[in-house]
mmCIF file of C-alpha atoms in Angstrom:
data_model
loop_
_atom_site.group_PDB
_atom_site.id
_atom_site.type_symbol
_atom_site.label_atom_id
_atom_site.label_comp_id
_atom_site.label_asym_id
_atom_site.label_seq_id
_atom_site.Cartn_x
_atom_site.Cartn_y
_atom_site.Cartn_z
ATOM 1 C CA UNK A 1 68.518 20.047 163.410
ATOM 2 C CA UNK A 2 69.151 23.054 164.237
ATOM 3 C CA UNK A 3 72.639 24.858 164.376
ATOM 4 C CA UNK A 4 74.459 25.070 166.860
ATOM 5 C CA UNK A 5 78.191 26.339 168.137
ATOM 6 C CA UNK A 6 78.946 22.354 169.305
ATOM 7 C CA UNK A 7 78.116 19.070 167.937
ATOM 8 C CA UNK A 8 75.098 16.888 169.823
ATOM 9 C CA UNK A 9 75.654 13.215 170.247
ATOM 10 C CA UNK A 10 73.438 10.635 172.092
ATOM 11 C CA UNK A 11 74.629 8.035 174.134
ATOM 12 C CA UNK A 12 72.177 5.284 175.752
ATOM 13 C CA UNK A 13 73.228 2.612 178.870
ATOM 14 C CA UNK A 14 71.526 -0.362 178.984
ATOM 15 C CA UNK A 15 67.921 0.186 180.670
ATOM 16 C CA UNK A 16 66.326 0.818 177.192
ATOM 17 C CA UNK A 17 68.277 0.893 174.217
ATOM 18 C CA UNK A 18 64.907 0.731 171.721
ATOM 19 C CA UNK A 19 63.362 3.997 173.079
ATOM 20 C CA UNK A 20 67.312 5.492 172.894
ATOM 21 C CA UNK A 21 67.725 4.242 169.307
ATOM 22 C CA UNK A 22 63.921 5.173 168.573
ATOM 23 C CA UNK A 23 65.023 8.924 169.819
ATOM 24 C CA UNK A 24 67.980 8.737 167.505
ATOM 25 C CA UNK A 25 65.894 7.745 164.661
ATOM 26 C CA UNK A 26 63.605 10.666 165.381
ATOM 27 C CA UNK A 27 66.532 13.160 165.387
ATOM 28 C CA UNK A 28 68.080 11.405 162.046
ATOM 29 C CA UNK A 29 71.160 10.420 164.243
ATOM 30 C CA UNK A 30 73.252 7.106 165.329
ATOM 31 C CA UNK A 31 73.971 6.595 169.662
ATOM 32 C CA UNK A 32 77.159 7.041 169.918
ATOM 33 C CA UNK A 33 79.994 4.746 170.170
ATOM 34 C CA UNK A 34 80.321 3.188 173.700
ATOM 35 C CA UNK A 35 80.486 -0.026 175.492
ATOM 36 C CA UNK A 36 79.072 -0.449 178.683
ATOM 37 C CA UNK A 37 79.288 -3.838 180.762
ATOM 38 C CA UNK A 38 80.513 -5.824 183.604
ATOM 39 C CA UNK A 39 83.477 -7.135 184.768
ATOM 40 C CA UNK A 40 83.650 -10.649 186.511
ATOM 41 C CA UNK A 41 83.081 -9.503 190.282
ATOM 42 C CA UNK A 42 79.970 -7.034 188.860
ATOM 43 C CA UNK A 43 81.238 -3.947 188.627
ATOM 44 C CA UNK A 44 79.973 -1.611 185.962
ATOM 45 C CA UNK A 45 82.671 -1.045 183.313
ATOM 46 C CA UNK A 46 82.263 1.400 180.800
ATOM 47 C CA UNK A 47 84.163 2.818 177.247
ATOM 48 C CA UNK A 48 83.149 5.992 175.258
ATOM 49 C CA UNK A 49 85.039 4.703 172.075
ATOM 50 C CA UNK A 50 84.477 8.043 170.134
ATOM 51 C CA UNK A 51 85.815 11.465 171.264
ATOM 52 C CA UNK A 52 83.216 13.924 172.825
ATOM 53 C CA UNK A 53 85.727 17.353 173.710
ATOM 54 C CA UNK A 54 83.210 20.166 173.357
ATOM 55 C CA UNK A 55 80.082 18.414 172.759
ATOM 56 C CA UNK A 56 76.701 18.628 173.712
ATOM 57 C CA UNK A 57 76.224 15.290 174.918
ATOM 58 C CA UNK A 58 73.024 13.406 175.869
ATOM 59 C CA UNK A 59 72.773 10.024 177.946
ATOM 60 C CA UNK A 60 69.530 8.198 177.627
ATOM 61 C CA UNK A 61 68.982 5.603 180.474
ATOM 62 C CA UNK A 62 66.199 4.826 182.950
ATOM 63 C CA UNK A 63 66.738 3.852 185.879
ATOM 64 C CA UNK A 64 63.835 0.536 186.085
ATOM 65 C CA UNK A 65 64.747 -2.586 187.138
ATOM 66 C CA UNK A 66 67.695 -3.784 187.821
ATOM 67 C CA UNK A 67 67.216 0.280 189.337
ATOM 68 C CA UNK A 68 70.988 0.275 191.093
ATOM 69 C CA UNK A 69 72.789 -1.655 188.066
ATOM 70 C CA UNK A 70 70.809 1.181 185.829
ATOM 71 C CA UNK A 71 71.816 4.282 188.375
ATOM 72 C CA UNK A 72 75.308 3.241 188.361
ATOM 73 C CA UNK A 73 75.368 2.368 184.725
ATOM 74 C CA UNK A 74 74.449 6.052 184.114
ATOM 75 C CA UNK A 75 76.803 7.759 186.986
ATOM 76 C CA UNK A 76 79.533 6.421 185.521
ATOM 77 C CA UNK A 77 79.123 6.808 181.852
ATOM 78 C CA UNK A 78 78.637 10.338 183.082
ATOM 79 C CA UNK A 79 81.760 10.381 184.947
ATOM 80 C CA UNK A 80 83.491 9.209 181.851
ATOM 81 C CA UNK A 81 82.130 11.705 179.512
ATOM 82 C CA UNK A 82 83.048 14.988 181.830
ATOM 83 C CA UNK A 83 86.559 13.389 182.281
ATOM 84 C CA UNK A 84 86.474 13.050 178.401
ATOM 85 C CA UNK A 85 85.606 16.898 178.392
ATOM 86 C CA UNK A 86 82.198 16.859 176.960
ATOM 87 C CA UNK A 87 80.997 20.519 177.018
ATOM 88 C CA UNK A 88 77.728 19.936 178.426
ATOM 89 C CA UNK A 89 76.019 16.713 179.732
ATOM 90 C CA UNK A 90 72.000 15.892 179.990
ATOM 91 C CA UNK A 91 70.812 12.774 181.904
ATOM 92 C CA UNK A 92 68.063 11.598 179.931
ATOM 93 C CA UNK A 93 65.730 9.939 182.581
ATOM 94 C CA UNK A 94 62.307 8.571 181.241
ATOM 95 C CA UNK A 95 61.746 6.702 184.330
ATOM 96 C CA UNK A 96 63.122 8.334 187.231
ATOM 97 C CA UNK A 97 63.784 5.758 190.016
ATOM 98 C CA UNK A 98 64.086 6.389 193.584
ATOM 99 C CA UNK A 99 60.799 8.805 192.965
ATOM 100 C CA UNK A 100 58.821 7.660 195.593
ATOM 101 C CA UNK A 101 61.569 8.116 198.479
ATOM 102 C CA UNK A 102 60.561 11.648 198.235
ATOM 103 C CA UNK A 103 60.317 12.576 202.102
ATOM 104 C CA UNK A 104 60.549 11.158 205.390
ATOM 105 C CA UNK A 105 57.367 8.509 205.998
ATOM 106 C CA UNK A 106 58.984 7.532 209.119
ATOM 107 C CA UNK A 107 61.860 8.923 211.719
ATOM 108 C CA UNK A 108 65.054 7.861 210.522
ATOM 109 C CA UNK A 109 63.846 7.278 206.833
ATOM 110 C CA UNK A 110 66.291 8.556 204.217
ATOM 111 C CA UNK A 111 65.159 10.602 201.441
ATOM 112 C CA UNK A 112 67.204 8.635 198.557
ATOM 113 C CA UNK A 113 65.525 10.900 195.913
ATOM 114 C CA UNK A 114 67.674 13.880 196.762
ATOM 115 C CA UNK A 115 70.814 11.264 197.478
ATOM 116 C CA UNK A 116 70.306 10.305 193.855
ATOM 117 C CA UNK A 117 70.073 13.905 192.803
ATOM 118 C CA UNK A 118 73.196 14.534 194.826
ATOM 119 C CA UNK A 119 74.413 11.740 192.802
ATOM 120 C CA UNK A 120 73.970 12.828 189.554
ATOM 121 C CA UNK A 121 74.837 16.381 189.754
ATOM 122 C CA UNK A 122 78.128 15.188 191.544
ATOM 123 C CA UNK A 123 78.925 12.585 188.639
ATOM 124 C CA UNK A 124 78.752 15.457 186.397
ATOM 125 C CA UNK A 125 75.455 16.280 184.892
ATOM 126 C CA UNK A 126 74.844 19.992 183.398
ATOM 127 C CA UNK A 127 70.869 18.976 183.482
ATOM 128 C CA UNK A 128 68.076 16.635 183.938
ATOM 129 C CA UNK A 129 65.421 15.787 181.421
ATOM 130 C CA UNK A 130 62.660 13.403 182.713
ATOM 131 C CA UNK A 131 59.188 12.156 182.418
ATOM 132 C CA UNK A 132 55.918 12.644 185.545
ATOM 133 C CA UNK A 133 58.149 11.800 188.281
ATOM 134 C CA UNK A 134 56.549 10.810 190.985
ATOM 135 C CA UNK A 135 56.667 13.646 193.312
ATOM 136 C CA UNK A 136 56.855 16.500 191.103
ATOM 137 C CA UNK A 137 58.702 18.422 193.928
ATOM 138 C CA UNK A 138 61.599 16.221 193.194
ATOM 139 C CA UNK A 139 62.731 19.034 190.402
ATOM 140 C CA UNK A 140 63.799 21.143 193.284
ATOM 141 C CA UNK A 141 66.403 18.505 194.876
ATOM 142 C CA UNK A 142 68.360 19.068 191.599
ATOM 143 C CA UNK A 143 70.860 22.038 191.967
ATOM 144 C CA UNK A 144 70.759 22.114 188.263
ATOM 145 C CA UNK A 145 68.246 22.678 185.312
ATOM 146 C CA UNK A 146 65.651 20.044 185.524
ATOM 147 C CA UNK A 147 63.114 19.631 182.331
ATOM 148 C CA UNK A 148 59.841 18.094 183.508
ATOM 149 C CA UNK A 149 57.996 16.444 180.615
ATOM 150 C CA UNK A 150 54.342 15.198 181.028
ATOM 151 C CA UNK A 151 53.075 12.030 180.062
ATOM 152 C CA UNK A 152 49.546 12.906 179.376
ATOM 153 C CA UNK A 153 49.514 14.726 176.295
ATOM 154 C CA UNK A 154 51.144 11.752 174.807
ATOM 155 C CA UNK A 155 48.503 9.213 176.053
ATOM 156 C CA UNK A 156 46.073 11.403 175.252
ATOM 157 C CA UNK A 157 47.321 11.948 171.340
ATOM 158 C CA UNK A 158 46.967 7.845 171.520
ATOM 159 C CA UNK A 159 43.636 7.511 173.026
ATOM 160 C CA UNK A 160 41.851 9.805 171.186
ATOM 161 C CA UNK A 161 42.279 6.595 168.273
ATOM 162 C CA UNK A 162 40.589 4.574 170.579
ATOM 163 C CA UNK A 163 36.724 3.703 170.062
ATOM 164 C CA UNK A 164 35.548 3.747 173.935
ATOM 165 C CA UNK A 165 37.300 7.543 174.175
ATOM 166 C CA UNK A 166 34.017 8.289 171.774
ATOM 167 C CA UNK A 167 31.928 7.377 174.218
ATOM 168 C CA UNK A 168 29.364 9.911 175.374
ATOM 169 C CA UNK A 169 29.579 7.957 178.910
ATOM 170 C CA UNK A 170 33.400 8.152 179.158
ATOM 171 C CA UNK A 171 34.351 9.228 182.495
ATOM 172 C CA UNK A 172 38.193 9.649 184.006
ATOM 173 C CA UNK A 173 38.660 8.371 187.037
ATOM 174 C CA UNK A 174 42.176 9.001 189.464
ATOM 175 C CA UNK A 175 42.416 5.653 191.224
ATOM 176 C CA UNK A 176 43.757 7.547 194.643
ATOM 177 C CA UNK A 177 43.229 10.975 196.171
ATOM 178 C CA UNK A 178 47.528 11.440 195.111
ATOM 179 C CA UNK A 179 46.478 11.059 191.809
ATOM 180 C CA UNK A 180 43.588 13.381 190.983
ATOM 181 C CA UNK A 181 45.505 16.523 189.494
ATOM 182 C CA UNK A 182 46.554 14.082 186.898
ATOM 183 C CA UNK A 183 43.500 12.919 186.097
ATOM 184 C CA UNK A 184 41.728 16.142 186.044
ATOM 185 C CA UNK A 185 44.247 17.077 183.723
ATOM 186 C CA UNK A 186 42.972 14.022 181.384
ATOM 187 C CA UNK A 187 39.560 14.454 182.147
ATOM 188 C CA UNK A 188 40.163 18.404 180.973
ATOM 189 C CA UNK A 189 41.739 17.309 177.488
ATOM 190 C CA UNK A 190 39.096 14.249 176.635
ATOM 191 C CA UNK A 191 36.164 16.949 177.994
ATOM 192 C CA UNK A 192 34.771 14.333 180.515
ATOM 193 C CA UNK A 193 33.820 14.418 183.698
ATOM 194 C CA UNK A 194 35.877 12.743 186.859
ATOM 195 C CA UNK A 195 35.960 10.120 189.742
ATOM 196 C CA UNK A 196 38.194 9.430 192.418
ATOM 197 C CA UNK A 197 38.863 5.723 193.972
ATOM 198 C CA UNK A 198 38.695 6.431 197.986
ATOM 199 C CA UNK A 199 40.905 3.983 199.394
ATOM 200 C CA UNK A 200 43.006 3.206 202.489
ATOM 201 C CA UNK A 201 46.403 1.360 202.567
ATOM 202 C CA UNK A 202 46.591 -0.355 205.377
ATOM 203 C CA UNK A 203 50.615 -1.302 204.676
ATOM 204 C CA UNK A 204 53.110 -0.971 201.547
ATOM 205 C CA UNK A 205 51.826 -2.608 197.871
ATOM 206 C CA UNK A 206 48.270 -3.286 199.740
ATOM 207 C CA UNK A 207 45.183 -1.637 198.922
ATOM 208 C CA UNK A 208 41.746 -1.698 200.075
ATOM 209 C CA UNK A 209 39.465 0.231 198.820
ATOM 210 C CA UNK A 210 36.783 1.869 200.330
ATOM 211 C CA UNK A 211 34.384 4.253 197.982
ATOM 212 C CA UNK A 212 33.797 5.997 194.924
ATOM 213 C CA UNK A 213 33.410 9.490 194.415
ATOM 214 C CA UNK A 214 31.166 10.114 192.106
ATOM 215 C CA UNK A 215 28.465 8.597 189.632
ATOM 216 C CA UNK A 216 30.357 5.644 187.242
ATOM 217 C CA UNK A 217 26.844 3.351 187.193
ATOM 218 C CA UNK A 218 26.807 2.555 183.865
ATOM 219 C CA UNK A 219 29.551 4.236 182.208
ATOM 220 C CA UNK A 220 32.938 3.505 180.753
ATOM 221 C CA UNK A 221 35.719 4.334 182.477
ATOM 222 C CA UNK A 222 39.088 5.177 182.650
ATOM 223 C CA UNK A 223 41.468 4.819 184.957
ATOM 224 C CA UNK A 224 44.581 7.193 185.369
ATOM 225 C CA UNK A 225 48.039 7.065 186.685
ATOM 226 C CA UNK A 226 51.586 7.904 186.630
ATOM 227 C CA UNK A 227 52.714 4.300 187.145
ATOM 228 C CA UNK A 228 51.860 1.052 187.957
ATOM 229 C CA UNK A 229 53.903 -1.243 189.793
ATOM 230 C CA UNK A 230 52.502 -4.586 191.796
ATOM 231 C CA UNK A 231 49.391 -3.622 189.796
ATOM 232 C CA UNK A 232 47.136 -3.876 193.475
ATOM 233 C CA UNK A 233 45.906 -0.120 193.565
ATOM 234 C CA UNK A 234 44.648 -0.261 189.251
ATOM 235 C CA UNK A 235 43.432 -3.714 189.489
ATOM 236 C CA UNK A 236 41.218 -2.982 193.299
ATOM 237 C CA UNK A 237 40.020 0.301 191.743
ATOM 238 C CA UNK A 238 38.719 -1.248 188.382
ATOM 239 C CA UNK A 239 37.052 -4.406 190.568
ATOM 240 C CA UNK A 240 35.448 -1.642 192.942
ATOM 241 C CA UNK A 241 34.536 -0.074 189.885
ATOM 242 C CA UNK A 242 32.505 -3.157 188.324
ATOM 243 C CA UNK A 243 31.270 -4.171 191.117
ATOM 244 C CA UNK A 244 30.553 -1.135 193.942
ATOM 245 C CA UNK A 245 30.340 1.759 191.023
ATOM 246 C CA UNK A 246 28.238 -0.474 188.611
ATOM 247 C CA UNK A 247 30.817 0.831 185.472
ATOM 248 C CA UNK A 248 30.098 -0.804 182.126
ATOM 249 C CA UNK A 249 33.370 -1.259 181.523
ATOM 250 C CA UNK A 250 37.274 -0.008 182.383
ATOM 251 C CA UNK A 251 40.273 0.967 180.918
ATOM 252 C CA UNK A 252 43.522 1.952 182.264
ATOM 253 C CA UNK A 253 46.658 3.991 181.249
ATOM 254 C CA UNK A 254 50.002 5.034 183.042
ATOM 255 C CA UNK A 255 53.333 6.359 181.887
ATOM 256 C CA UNK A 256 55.467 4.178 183.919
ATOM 257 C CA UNK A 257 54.736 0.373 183.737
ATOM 258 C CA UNK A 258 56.991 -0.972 186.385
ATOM 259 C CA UNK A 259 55.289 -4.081 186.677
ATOM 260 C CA UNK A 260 56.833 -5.683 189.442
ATOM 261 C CA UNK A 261 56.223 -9.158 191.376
ATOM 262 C CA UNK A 262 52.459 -10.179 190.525
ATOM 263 C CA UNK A 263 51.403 -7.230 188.125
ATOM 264 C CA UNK A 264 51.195 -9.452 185.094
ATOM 265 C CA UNK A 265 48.820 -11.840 186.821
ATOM 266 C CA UNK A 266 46.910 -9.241 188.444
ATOM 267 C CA UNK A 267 46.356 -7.161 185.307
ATOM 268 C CA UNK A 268 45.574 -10.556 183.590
ATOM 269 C CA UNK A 269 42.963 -11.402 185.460
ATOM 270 C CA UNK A 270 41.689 -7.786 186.128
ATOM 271 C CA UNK A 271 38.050 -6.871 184.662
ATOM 272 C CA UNK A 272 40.541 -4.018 182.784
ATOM 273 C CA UNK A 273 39.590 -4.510 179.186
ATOM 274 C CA UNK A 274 43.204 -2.454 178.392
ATOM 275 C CA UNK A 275 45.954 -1.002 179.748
ATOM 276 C CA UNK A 276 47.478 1.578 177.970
ATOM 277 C CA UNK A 277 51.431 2.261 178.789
ATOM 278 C CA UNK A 278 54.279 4.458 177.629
ATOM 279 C CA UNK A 279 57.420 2.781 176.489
ATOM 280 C CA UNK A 280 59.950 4.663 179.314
ATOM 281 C CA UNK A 281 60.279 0.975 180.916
ATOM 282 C CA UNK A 282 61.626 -1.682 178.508
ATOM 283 C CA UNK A 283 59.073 -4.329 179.193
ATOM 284 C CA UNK A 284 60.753 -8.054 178.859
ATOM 285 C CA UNK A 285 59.112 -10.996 176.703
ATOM 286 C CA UNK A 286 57.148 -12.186 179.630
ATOM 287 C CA UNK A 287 54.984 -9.243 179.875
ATOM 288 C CA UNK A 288 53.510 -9.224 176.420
ATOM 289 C CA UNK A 289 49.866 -9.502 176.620
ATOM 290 C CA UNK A 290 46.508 -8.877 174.624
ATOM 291 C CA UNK A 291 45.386 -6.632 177.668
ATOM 292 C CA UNK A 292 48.225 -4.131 177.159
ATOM 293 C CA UNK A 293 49.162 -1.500 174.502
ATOM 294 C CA UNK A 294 52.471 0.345 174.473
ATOM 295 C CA UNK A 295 52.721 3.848 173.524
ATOM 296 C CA UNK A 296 56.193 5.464 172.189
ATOM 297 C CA UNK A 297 57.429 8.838 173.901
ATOM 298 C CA UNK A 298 60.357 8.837 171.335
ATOM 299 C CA UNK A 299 58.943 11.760 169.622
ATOM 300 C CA UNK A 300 58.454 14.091 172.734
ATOM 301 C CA UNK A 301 61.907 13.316 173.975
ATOM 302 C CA UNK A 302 63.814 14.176 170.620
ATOM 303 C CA UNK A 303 61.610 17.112 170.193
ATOM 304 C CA UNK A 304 62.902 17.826 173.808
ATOM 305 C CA UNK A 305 66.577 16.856 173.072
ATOM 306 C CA UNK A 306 66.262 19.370 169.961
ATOM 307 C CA UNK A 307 65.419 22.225 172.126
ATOM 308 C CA UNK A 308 67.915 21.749 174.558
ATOM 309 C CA UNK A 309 70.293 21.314 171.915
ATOM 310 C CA UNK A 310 69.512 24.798 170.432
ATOM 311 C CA UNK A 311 68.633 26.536 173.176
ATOM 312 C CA UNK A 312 64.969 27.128 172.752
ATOM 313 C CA UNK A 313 61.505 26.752 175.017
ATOM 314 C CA UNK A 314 60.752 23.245 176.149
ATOM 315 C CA UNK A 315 57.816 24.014 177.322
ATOM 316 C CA UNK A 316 55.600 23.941 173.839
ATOM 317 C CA UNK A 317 55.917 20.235 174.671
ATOM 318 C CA UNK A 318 53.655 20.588 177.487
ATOM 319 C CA UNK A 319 50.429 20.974 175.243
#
């Protein structure tokens, strides 16, 4: 570790305490002492049961599902540390919810991804460190120093195990036009070529799809996104795939498995051989299954942790 004028400690609410003890292991420390739970009529009630004056403290919690018990869980154990007179305070956000309320679809829409960056930086948070938010823009609704880590390079590190990333055939394919600087980026680092999934949506969490850019007859493929949440759009692109593309075969990764309402029987009965995933959600029991890998960013986030700690370049991580 390196030295530093004030002592680091970690902290972790409830949304995924295996990736926060995981990043403590990395970093050859313990989460510190705190207890955070609910009284009888709900509210969030949290202890920090260890002093923090002067410390450069770090609080690991997405905010997945349940996303407002998670957001509040992390406001206040903010609020609690700045009262305690930490020195300086990172929210450690591996799943940034709210993302996708980035802008006004509508008149009279809110935009509750700045409200929740109002939120923060009120609570009391010296700086943001997160993983492919949805709307990379997002960084600029924070009034404070926002670290932007990429999810690619990590899935990448994993894949290149992977037998079918030897294929000669491999292509990378962005299931959406929103999606295709990502895959390019994937596409770049495997040295493949890329596809997009055309599609139209006629209403929220419904696809249909309509084409595919460019030549997948008879190749493997892989599909590429930042998250996957009812599982429609990853599921619709693979089948269009298969059966409109001719594709030998698909595969799938994301960095955020949501996994909401029928994504476990979607992806279950998908023509998606595998779905690779990084561990920022904490996926319950029920979603175990032979069709989906999970990938650890505990690494990346203490290396990240380490060089906010001392002060040095985060963005080495980006390769």
């Amino acid at each position: 570790m390196v030295v530093h004028g004030s002592k680091i400690m970690l902290f972790a609410g409830n949304s995924n305490i295996p990736l926060a003890k995981a990043i403590a292991d990395k970093l050859k420390m313990k989460l510190g002492e705190a207890e955070v739970g609910r009284f009888s009529d709900g509210e969030c009630s949290v202890h920090i049961g260890e002093t923090v004056r002067g410390c450069d403290v770090f609080v690991i919690q997405s905010t997945s599902y349940p996303v407002n018990d998670n957001l509040m869980e992390m406001l206040v154990m903010i609020d609690a540390l700045r009262r305690a007179s930490a020195g300086r305070i990172t929210a450690v956000i591996p799943y940034f919810g709210y993302a996708r309320q980035d802008r006004k679809a509508r008149a009279r829409d809110p935009i509750t991804a700045k409200l929740v960056a109002d939120l923060l930086t009120g609570a009391g948070a010296d700086r943001i460190l997160t993983m492919d938010l949805h709307a990379p823009q997002i960084q600029g609704f924070f009034d404070i120093p926002v670290d932007h880590l990429l999810g690619i390079p990590v899935l990448c590190r994993a894949l290149m195990k992977q037998n079918f990333i030897k294929d000669d055939n491999l292509i990378v394919v962005s299931p959406d036009v929103g999606s295709v600087g990502r895959a390019r980026q994937m596409a770049q680092k495997l040295n493949s070529t890329l596809a997009i999934v055309d599609k139209r949506r006629p209403k929220a969490n419904v696809m249909e799809v309509m084409n595919i850019v460019g030549d997948v007859k008879g190749k493997t493929c892989l599909l590429v996104d930042d998250m996957i949440d009812t599982a429609g759009t990853i599921t619709q692109g693979a089948k269009a795939l298969i059966e409109v593309g001719g594709a030998k075969q698909v595969f799938a990764c994301c960095t955020h498995a949501v996994l909401s309402g029928p994504a476990m029987d979607r992806l279950n009965n998908s023509v998606i051989e595998k779905v690779f995933i990084l561990d920022t959600i904490e996926q319950p029991k029920e979603h175990k299954s032979s069709k989906i890998e999970e990938i650890t960013v505990a690494s990346i986030f203490a290396d990240a942790i380490e060089s906010i700690y001392g002060d040095l370049p985060v963005s080495k991580l980006y390769e």
